[in-house]
Coordinates of C-alpha atoms in Angstrom, one line a residue:
Chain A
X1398 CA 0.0 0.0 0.0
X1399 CA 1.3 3.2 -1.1
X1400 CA 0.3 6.7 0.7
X1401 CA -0.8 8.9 -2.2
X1402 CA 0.2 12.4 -0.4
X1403 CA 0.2 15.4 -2.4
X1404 CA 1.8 19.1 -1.3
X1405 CA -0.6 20.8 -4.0
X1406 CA -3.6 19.8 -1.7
X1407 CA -2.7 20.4 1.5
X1408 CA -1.2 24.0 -0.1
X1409 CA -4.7 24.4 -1.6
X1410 CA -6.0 23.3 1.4
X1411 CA -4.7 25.3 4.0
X1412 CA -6.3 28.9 3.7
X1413 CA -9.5 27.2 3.2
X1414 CA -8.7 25.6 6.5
X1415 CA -7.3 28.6 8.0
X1416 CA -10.6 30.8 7.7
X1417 CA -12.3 27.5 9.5
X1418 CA -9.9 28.2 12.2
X1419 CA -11.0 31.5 12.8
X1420 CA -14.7 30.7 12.8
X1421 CA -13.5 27.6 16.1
X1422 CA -11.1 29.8 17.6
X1423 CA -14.2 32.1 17.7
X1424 CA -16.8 29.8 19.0
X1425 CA -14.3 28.6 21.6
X1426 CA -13.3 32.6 23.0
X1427 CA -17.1 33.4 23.1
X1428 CA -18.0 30.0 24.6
X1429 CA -15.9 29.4 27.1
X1430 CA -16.0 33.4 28.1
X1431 CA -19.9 32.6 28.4
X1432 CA -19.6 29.0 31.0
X1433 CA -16.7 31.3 32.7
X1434 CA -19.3 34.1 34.2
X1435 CA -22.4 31.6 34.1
X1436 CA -20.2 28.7 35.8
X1437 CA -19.3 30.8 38.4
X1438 CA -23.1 31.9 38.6
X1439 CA -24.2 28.5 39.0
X1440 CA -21.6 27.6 41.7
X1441 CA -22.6 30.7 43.6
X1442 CA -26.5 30.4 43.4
X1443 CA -25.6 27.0 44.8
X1444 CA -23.5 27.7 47.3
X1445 CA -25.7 30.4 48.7
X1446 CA -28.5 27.9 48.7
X1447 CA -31.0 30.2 47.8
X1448 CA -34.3 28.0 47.8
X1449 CA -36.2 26.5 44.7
X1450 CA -33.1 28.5 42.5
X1451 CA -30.5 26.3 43.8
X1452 CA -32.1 23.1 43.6
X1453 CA -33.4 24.0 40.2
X1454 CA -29.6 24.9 39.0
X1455 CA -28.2 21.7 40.4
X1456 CA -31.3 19.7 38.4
X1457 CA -29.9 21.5 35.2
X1458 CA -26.4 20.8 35.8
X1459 CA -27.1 17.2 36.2
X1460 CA -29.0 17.0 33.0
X1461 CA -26.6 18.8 31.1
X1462 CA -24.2 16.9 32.7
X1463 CA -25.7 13.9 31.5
X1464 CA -26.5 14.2 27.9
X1465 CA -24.3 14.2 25.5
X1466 CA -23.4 17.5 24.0
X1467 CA -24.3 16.6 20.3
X1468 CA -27.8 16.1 21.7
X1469 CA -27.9 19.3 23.0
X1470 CA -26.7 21.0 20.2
X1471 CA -30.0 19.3 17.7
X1472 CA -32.5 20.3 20.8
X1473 CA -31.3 23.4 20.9
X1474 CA -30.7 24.1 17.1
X1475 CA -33.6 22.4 15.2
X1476 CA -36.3 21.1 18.2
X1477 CA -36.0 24.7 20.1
X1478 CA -36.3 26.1 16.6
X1479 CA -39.0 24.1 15.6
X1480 CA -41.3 24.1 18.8
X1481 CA -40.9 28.5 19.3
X1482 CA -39.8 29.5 16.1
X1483 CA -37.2 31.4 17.9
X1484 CA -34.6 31.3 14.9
X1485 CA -30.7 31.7 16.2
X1486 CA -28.2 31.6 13.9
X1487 CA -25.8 28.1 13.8
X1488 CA -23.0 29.9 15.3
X1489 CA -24.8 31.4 18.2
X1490 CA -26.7 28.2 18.6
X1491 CA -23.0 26.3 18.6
X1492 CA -21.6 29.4 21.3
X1493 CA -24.6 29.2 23.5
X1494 CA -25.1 25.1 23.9
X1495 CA -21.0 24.7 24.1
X1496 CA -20.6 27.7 26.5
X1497 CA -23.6 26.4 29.1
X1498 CA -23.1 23.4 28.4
X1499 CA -19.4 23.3 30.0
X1500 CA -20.8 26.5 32.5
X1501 CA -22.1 23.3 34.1
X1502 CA -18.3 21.6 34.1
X1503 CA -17.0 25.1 35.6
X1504 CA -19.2 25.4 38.1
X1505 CA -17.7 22.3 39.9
X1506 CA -14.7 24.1 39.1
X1507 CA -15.4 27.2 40.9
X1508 CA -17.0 25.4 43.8
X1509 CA -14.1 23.1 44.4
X1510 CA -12.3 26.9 44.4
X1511 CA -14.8 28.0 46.6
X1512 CA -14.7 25.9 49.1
X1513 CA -10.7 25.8 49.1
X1514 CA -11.2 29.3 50.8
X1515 CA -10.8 28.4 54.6
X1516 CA -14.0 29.1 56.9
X1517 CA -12.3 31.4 58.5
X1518 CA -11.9 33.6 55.9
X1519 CA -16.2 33.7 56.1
X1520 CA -16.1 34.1 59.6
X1521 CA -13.9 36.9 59.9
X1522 CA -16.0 38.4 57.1
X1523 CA -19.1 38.1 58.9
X1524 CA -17.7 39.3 62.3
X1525 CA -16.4 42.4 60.2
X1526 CA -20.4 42.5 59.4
X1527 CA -19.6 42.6 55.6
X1528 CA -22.7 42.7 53.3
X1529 CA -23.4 39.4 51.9
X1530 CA -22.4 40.3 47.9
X1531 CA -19.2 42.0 49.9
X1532 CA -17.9 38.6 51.1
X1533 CA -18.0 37.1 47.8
X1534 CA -16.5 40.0 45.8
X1535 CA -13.9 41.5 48.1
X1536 CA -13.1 37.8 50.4
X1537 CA -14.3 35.0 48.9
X1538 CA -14.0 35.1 44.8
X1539 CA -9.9 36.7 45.0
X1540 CA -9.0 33.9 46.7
X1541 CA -10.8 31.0 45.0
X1542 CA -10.9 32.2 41.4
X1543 CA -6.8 32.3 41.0
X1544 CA -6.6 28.9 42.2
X1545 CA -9.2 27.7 39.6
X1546 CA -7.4 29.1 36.3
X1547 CA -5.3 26.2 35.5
X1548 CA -9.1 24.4 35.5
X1549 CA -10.2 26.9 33.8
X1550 CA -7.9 26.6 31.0
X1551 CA -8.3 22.9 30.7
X1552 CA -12.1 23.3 29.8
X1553 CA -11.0 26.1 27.5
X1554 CA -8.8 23.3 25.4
X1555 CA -11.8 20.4 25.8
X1556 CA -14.1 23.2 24.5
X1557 CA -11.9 24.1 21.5
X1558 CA -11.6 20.5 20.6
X1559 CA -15.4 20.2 20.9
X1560 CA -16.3 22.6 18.3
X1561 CA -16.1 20.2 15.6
X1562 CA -19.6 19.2 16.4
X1563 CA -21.1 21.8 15.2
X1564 CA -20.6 20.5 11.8
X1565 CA -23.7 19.0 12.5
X1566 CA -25.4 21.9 12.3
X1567 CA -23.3 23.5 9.6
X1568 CA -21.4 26.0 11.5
X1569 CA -18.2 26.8 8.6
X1570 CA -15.4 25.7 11.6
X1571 CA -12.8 24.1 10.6
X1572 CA -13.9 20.3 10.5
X1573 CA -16.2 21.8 8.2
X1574 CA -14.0 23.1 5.9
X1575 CA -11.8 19.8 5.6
X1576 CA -14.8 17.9 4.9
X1577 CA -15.7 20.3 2.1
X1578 CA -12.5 20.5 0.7
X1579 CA -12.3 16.6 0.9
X1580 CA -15.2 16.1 -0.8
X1581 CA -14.5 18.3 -3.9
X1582 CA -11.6 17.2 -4.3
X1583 CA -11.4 13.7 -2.4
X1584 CA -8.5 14.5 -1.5
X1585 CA -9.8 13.5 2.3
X1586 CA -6.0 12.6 3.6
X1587 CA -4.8 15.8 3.3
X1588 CA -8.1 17.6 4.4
X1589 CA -8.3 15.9 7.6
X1590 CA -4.4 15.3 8.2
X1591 CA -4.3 19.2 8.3
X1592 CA -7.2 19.7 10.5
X1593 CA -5.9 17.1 13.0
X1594 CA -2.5 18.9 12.7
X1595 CA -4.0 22.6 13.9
X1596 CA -5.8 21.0 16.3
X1597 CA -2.8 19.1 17.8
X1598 CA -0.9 22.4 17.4
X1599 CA -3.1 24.5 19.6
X1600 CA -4.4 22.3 21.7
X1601 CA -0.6 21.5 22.3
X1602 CA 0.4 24.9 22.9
X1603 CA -2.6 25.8 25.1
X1604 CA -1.9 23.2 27.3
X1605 CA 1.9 23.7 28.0
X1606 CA 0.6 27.2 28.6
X1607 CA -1.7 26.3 31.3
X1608 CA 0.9 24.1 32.5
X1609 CA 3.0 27.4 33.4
X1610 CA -0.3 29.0 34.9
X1611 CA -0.6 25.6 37.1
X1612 CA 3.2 26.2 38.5
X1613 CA 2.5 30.1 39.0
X1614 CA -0.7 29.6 40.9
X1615 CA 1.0 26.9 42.7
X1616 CA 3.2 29.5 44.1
X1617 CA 0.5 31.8 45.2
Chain B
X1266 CA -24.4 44.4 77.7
X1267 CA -24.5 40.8 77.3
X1268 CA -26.9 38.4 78.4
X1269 CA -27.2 34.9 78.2
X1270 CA -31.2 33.2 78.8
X1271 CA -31.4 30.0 79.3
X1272 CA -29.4 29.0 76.1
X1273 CA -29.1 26.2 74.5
X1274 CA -26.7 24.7 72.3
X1275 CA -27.2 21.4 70.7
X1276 CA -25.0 19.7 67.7
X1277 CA -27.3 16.4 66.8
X1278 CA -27.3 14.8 70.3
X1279 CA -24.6 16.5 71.7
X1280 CA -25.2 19.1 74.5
X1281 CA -22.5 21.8 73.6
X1282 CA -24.3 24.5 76.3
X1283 CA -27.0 23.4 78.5
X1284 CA -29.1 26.4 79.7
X1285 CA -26.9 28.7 80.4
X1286 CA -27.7 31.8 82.0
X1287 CA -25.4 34.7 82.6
X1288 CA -24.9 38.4 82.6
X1289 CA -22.0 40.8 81.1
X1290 CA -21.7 44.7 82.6
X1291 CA -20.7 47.5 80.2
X1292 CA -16.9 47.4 80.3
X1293 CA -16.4 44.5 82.1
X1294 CA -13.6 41.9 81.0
X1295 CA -14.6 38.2 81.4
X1296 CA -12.5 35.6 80.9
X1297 CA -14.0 31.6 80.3
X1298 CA -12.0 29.2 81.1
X1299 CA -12.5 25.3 81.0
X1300 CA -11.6 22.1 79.7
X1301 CA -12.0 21.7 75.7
X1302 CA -15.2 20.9 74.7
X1303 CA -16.6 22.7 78.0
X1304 CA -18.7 25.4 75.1
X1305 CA -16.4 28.2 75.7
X1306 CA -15.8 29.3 72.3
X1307 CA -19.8 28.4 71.5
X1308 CA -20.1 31.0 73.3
X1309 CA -18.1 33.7 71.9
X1310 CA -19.8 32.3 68.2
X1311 CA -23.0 32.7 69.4
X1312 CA -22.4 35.9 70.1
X1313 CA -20.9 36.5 67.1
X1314 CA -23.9 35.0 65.1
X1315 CA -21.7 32.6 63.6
X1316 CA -23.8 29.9 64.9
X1317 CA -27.7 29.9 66.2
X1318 CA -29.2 29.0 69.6
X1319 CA -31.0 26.0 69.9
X1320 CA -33.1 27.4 72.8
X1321 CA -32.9 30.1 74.7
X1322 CA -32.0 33.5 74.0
X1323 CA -29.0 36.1 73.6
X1324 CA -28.5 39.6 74.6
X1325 CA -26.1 42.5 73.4
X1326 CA -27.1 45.6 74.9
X1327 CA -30.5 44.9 75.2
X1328 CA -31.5 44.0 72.0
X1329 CA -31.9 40.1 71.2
X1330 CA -29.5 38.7 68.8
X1331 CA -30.9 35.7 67.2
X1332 CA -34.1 36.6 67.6
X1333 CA -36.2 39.8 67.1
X1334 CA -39.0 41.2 68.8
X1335 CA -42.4 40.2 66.7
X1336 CA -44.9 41.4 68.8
X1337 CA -45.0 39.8 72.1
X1338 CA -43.1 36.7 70.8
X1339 CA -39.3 36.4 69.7
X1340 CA -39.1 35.0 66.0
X1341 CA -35.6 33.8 64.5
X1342 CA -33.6 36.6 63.6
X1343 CA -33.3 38.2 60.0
X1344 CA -30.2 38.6 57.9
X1345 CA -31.2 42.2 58.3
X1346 CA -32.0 42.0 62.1
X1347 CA -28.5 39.8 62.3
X1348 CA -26.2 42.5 60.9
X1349 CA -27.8 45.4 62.9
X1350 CA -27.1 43.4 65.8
X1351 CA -23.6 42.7 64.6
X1352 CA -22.9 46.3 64.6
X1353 CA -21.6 46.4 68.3
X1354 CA -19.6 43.2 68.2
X1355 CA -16.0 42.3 67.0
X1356 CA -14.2 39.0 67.2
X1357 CA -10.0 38.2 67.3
X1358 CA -9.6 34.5 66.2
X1359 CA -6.9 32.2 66.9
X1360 CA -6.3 31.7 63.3
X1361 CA -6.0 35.6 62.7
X1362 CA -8.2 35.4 59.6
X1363 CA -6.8 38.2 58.0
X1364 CA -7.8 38.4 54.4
X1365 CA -4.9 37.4 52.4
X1366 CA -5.6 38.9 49.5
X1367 CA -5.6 42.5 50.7
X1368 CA -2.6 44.2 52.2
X1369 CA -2.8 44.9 56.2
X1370 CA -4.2 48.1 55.2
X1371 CA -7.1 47.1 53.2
X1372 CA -7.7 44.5 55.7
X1373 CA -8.4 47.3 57.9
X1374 CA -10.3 49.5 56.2
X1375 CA -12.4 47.2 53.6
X1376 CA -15.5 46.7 56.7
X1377 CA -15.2 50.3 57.6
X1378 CA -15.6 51.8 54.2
X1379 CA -18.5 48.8 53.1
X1380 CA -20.1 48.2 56.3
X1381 CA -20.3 51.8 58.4
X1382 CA -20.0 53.1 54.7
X1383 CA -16.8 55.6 56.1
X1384 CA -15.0 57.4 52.8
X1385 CA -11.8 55.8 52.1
X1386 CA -9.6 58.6 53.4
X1387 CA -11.2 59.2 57.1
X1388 CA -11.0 54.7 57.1
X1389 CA -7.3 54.8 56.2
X1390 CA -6.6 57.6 58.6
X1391 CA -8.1 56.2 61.0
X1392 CA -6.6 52.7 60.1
X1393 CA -3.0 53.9 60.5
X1394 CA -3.8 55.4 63.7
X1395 CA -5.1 51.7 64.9
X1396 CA -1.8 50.3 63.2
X1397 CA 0.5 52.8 65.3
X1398 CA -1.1 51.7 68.3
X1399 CA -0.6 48.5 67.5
X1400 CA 3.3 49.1 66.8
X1401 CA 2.9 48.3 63.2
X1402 CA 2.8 51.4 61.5
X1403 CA 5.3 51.0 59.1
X1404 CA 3.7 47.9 57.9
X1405 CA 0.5 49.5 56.5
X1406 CA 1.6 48.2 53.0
X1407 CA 3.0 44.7 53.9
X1408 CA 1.3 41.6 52.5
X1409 CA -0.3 39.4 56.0
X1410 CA 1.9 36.1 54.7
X1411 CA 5.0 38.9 55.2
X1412 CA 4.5 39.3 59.2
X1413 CA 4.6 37.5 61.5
X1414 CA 2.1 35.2 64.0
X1415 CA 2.2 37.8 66.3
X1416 CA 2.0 40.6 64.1
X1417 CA -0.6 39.8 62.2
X1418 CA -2.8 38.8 65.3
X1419 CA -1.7 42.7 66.0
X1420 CA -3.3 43.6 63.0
X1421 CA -6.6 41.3 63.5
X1422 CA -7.1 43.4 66.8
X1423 CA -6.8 46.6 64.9
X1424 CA -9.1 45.6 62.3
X1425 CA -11.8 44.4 64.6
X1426 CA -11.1 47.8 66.5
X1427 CA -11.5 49.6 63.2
X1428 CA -15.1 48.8 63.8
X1429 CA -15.6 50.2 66.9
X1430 CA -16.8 47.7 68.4
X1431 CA -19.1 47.9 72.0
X1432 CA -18.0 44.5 72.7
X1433 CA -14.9 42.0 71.6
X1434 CA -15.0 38.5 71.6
X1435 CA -11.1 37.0 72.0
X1436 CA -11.1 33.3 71.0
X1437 CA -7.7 32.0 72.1
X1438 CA -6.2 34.7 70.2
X1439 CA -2.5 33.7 71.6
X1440 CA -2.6 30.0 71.2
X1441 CA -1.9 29.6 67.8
X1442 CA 1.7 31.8 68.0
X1443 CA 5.1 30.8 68.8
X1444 CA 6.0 31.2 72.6
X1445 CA 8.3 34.4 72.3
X1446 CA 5.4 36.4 70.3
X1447 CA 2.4 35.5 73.4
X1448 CA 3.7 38.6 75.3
X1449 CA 3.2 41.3 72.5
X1450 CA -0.4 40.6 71.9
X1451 CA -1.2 40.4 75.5
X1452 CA 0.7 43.6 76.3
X1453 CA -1.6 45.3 73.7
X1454 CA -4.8 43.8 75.3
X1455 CA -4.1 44.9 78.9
X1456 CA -3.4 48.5 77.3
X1457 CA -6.7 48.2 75.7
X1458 CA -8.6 46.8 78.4
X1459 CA -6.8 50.0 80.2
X1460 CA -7.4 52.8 78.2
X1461 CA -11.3 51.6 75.9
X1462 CA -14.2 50.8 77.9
X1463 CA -14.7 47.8 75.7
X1464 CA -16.4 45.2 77.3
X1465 CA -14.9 41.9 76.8
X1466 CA -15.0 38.0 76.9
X1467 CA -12.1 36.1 76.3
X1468 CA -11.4 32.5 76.1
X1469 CA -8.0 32.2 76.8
X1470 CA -5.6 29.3 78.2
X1471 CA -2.9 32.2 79.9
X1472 CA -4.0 31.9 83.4
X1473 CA -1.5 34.3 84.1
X1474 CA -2.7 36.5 81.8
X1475 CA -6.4 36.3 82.9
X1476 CA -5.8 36.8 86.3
X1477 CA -4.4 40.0 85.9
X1478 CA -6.6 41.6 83.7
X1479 CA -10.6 40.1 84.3
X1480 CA -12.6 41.6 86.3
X1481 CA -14.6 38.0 86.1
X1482 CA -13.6 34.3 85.3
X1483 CA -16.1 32.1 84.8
X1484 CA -15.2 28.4 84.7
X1485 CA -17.2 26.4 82.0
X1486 CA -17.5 22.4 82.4
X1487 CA -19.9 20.6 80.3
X1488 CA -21.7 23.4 78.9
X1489 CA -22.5 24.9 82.3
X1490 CA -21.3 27.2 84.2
X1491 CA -19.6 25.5 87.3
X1492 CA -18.2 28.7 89.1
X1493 CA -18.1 32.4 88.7
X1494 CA -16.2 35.1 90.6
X1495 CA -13.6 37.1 91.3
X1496 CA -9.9 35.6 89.9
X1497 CA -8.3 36.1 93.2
X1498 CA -10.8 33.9 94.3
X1499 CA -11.0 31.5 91.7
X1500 CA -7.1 30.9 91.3
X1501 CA -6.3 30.5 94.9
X1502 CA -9.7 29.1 96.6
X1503 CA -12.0 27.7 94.2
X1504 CA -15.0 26.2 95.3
X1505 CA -15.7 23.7 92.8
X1506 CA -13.9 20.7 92.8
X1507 CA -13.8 20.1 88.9
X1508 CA -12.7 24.0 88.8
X1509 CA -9.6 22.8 91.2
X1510 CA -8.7 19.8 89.2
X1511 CA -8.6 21.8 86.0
X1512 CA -6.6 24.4 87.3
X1513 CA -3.7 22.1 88.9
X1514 CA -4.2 20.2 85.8
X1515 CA -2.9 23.4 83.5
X1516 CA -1.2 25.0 86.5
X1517 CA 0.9 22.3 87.4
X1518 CA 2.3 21.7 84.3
X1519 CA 6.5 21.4 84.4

């Protein structure tokens, strides 16, 4: 068996590839900025144990939690679409589903974080009297949230490599782009060779990155 | 300024206080003493509203503290209702507690500027005044990991000072610091037990220490109150006979 490789493709390949980058590294900024701030809202209404709101969060977490995520993106894409007529574009569908859909991953995150923060940090607050929303933004969330970035970062890299998904939907990421270019050309090998290649790439990078940010916070 | 009604502490099964009644005069200092597990420092956190009565009721300058007035009957107390009462009370902890993400500073004027709502200026000078009373003026800027145990339990008394507090609640505030730094911290409380008319209760294991500054000791055993008085009286004739055991027991020690 001989490996029929050819230069010209993956040349002709690689801007078409490149513009399917942008459109996941996009999805992955906006989704993982999204489960950053509703992850931490999650772990908060939670923690606070505010009644019917908390119980009701930690329901949706575990459902989320236990579905897979293509699932959620055809509910949300084509039933949610279908049922209201509320009409969001594939893209925004792909953002919203990925981003809440890990929110539900970071709030375990943040309340591991959370409850790293020694009791007595919550006791001198309340003896100090501090208003409720005080504790958490000037006590509590500066000491948990460092500790949590290295996690952070880890669902930032799971999300990126998620995105591919979305093809399902046909969101123009990158995946996408390989399989269109493979199937003008069927020249597939070099399509999906490339697209494993940026993926290994970043992904790579991104996590030798948050390997430094594990050994900083370590020191904190 | 501080009464205790009948109260109540229960974990589960366990009886932590067992109707304790007891009363606190403006500007008094009492100091509980007791084996461990005798519900000294349930005491001071019941006061501080870090835990809840089980029965009973408590009493800080009148006002009940886990529970308000409703009519003619006392409900639980509000979150509102619980930081009112708060107001007039100020804890030092063994651990210190200091926030470690602020610098000593901050730490002392973060309550005073969000709680009393103070503008930052009139909090920080009157911060750095608490700090120079303390003897740590110059470390106004330092990180809390940069001092040490006994400094930093130096700057936990300012910061609970920072609130003016009517009454301050010392929970074995020396017994987490290395022998050589005890003295400091307790040369600071006499002075303020001297010159504030702060009323106090302290849960301390310095016998030495308590004897010359309280005006009261009461001895806790059990969750009750076994003896009361005067420290003269309590370190040299006790009447109870646990009270006598337990002093030779951290008297006598080589």
């Amino acid at each position: 068996m001989t490996v029929d490789w050819s230069w010209h493709a993956v040349a002709e390949a690689f801007p078409l590839l490149l513009r399917g980058l942008v459109v996941t590294l996009e999805i992955t900024v906006l989704a993982a900025l999204l489960s950053y701030v509703l992850g931490l809202v999650f772990a908060v209404i939670r923690m606070s144990r505010i009644p019917v709101l908390s119980q009701l969060t930690f329901l949706f977490i575990e459902a989320v939690r236990s579905t897979p995520l293509l699932v959620q993106v055809f509910m949300f894409y084509y039933v949610l679409q279908s049922q209201t007529g509320i009409l969001l574009s594939a893209f925004l569908s792909g953002v919203i589903v990925i981003g809440v859909h890990y929110a539900c991953y970071t709030s375990e995150v943040y309340r591991a974080g959370i409850e790293a923060v020694p009791k007595g940090q919550w006791e001198a607050a309340t003896a100090l009297n501090l208003p409720r929303g005080r504790v958490w933004t000037s006590v509590i969330l500066p000491q948990a949230v460092p500790r949590v970035l290295p996690a952070l970062g880890n669902y930032t890299i799971a999300m990126f490599k998620e995105t591919p998904l979305l093809l399902g939907i046909g969101v123009l990421e990158m995946l996408n782009r390989a399989k269109e270019y493979g199937a003008e050309t069927f020249r597939v090998l070099e399509a999906y060779t490339l697209a494993g290649v940026f993926f290994l790439v970043i992904s790579y990078i991104a996590s030798v990155m948050v390997r430094r940010l594990e050994s900083r916070v370590g020191t904190l | 300024m501080v009464r205790f009604d009948t109260v109540a502490k229960r974990f589960g099964d366990t009886v932590v206080l067992d109707n304790l009644t007891f009363d606190v005069a403006p500007g008094e200092f009492v100091t509980l003493i007791g084996p461990s597990g005798s519900g000294k420092t349930t005491i001071l956190r019941l006061l501080m509203t870090l835990e809840r009565v089980t029965d009973g009721a408590v009493y800080v300058a009148g006002q009940p503290l886990s529970h308000m007035r409703k009519g003619d009957n006392l409900v639980p107390a509000s979150e509102k209702h619980l930081r009112a009462a708060r107001k007039r009370i100020g804890m030092v902890f063994q651990q210190f507690n200091l926030f470690p993400n602020m610098n000593v500073l901050r730490n002392l004027t973060e309550a005073p500027v969000r709680t009393l709502g103070k503008s930052r200026a009139e909090a920080e000078e009157r911060a750095r005044e608490l700090l120079d009373m303390v003897g740590l003026a110059e470390k106004a800027e330092a990180h809390p990991t940069q001092l040490s145990g006994g400094q930093q339990q130096r700057v936990a008394i300012a910061r609970a000072l920072a609130m003016d507090p009517k009454v301050l609640l010392l929970d074995e505030v020396t017994s987490a610091l290395d022998p050589e730094l005890v003295s400091g911290v307790l040369r600071l409380l006499e002075e303020l037990v001297r010159t504030t008319d702060i009323t106090f209760l302290c849960v301390t294991h310095e016998m030495q220490f308590a004897r010359d500054v309280s005006d009261r000791v009461m001895v806790l055993d059990g969750g009750r109150i076994i003896e009361d008085g005067e420290p003269e009286k309590i370190f040299t004739e006790p009447d109870n006979e646990r009270t006598r055991e337990f002093l030779h027991a951290v008297l006598d020690r080589p």
